[in-house]
C-alpha atoms as a PDB file:
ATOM      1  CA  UNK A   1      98.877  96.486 171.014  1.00  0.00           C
ATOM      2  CA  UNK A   2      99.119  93.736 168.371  1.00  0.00           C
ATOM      3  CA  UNK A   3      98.762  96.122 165.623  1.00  0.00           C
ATOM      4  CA  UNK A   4     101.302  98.646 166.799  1.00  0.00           C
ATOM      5  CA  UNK A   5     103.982  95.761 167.179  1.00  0.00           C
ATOM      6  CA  UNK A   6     103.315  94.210 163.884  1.00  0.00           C
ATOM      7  CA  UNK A   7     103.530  97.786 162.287  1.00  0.00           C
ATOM      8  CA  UNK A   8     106.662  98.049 164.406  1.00  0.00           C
ATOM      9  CA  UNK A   9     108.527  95.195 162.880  1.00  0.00           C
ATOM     10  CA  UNK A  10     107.765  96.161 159.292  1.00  0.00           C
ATOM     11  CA  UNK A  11     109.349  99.185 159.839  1.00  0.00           C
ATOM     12  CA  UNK A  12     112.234  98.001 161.378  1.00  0.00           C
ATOM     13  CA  UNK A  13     112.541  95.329 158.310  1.00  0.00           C
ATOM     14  CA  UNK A  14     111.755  98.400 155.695  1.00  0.00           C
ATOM     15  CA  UNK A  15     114.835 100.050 157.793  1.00  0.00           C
ATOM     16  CA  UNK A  16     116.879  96.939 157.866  1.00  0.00           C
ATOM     17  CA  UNK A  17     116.511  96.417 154.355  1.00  0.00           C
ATOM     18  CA  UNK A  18     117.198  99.941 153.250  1.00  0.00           C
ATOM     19  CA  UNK A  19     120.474  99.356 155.224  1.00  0.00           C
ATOM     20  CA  UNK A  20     121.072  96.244 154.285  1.00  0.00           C
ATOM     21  CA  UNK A  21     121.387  96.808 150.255  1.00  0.00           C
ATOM     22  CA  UNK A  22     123.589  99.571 151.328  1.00  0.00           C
ATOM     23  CA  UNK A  23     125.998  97.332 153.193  1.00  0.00           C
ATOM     24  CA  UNK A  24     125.880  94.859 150.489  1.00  0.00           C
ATOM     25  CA  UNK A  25     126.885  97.366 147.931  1.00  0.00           C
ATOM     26  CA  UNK A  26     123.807  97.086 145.414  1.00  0.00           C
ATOM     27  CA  UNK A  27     124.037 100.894 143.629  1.00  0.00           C
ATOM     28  CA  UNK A  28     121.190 103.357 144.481  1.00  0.00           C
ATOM     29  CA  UNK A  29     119.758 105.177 147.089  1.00  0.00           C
ATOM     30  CA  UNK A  30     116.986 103.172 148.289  1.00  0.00           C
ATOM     31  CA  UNK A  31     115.764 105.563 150.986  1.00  0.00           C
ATOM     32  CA  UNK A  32     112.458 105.093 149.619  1.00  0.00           C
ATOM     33  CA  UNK A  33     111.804 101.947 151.511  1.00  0.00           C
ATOM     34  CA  UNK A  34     112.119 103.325 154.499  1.00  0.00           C
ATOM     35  CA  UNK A  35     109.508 106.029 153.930  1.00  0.00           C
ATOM     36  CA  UNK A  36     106.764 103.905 152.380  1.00  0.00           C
ATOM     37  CA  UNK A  37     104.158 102.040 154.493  1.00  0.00           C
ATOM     38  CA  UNK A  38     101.830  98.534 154.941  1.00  0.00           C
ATOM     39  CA  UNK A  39     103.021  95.447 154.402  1.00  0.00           C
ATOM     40  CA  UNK A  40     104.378  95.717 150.895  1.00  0.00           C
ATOM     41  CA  UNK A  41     106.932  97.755 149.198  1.00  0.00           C
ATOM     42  CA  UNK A  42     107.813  98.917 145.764  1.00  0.00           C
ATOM     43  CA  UNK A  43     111.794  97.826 145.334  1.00  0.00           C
ATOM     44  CA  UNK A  44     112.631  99.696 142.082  1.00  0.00           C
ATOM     45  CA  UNK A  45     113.911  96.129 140.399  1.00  0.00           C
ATOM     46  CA  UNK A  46     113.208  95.331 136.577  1.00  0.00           C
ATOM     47  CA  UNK A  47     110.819  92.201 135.641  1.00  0.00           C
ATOM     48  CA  UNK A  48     114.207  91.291 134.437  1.00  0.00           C
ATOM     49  CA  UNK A  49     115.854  90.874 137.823  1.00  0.00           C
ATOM     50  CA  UNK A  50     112.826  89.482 139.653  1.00  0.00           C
ATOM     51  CA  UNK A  51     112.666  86.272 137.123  1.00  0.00           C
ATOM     52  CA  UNK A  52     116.823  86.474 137.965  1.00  0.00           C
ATOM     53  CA  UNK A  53     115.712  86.875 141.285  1.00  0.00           C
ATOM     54  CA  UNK A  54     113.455  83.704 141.138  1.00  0.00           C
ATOM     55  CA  UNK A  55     115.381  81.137 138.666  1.00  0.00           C
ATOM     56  CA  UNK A  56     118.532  81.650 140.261  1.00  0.00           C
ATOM     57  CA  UNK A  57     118.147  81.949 143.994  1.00  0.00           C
ATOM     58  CA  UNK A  58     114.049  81.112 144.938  1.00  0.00           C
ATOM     59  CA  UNK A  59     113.378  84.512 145.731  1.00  0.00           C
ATOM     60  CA  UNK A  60     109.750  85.128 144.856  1.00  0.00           C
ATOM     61  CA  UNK A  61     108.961  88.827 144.021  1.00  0.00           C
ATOM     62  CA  UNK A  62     106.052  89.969 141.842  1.00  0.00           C
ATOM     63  CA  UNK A  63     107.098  91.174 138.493  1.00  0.00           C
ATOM     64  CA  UNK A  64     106.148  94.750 139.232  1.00  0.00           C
ATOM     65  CA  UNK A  65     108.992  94.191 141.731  1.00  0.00           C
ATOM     66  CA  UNK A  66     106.897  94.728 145.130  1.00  0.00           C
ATOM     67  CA  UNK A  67     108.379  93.288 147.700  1.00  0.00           C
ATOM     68  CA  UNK A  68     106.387  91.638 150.934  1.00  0.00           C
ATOM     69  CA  UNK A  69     108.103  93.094 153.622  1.00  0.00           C
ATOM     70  CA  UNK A  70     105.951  91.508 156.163  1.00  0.00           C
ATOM     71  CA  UNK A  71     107.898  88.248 154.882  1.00  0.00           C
ATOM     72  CA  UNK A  72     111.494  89.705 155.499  1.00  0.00           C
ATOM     73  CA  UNK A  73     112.856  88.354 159.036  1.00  0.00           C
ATOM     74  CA  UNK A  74     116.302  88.990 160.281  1.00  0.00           C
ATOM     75  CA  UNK A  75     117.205  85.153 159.162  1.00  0.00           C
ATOM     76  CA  UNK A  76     116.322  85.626 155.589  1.00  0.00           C
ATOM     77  CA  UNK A  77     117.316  89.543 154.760  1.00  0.00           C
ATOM     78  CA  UNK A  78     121.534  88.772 154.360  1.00  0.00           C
ATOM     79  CA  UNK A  79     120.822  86.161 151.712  1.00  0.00           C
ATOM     80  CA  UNK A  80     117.874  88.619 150.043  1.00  0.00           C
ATOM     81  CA  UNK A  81     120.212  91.825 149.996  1.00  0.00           C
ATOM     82  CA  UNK A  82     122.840  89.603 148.720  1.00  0.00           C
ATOM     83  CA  UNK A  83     120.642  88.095 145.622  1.00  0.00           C
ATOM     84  CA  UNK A  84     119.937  91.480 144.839  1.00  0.00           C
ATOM     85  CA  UNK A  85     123.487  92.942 144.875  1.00  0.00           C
ATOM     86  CA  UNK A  86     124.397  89.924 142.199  1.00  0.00           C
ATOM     87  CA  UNK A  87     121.342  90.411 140.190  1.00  0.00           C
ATOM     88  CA  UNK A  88     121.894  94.458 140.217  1.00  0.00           C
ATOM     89  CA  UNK A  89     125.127  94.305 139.490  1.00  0.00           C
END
């Protein structure tokens, strides 16, 4: 049904995420992601690199540093993984 698909496509977008901060180098294992569930997901980044995240590249991420994953679609998760390999480091 509609709730099976929708659950569906967050977990392939907690699995594409997981795999795509691995591909663009950003240190950690971030396995984590993957195993969590609903629509939002701890990310492990600082206040610090969430207001980076934010000021330099409009990525809006709640200071505690959960993520929406419901909001992650294959068009915007390159340019996410990518802000978060420069603001990591």
């Amino acid at each position: 049904g509609e709730v099976a698909s929708m659950r569906d496509r967050i977990n392939g977008m907690r699995q594409a995420l997981t795999e795509g901060l691995k591909a663009a180098g950003v240190p950690g294992d971030f396995g984590f992601i993957t195993r969590q569930r609903g629509m939002f997901s701890f990310s492990g980044l600082t206040p610090e690199e969430v207001d980076t995240l934010r000021e330099k590249h409009s990525i809006y991420i709640v200071r505690s540093g959960r993520i929406n994953v419901a909001g992650i679609t294959p068009t915007n998760i390159g340019r996410l993984c990518a802000a978060i390999k420069e603001v990591r480091g």
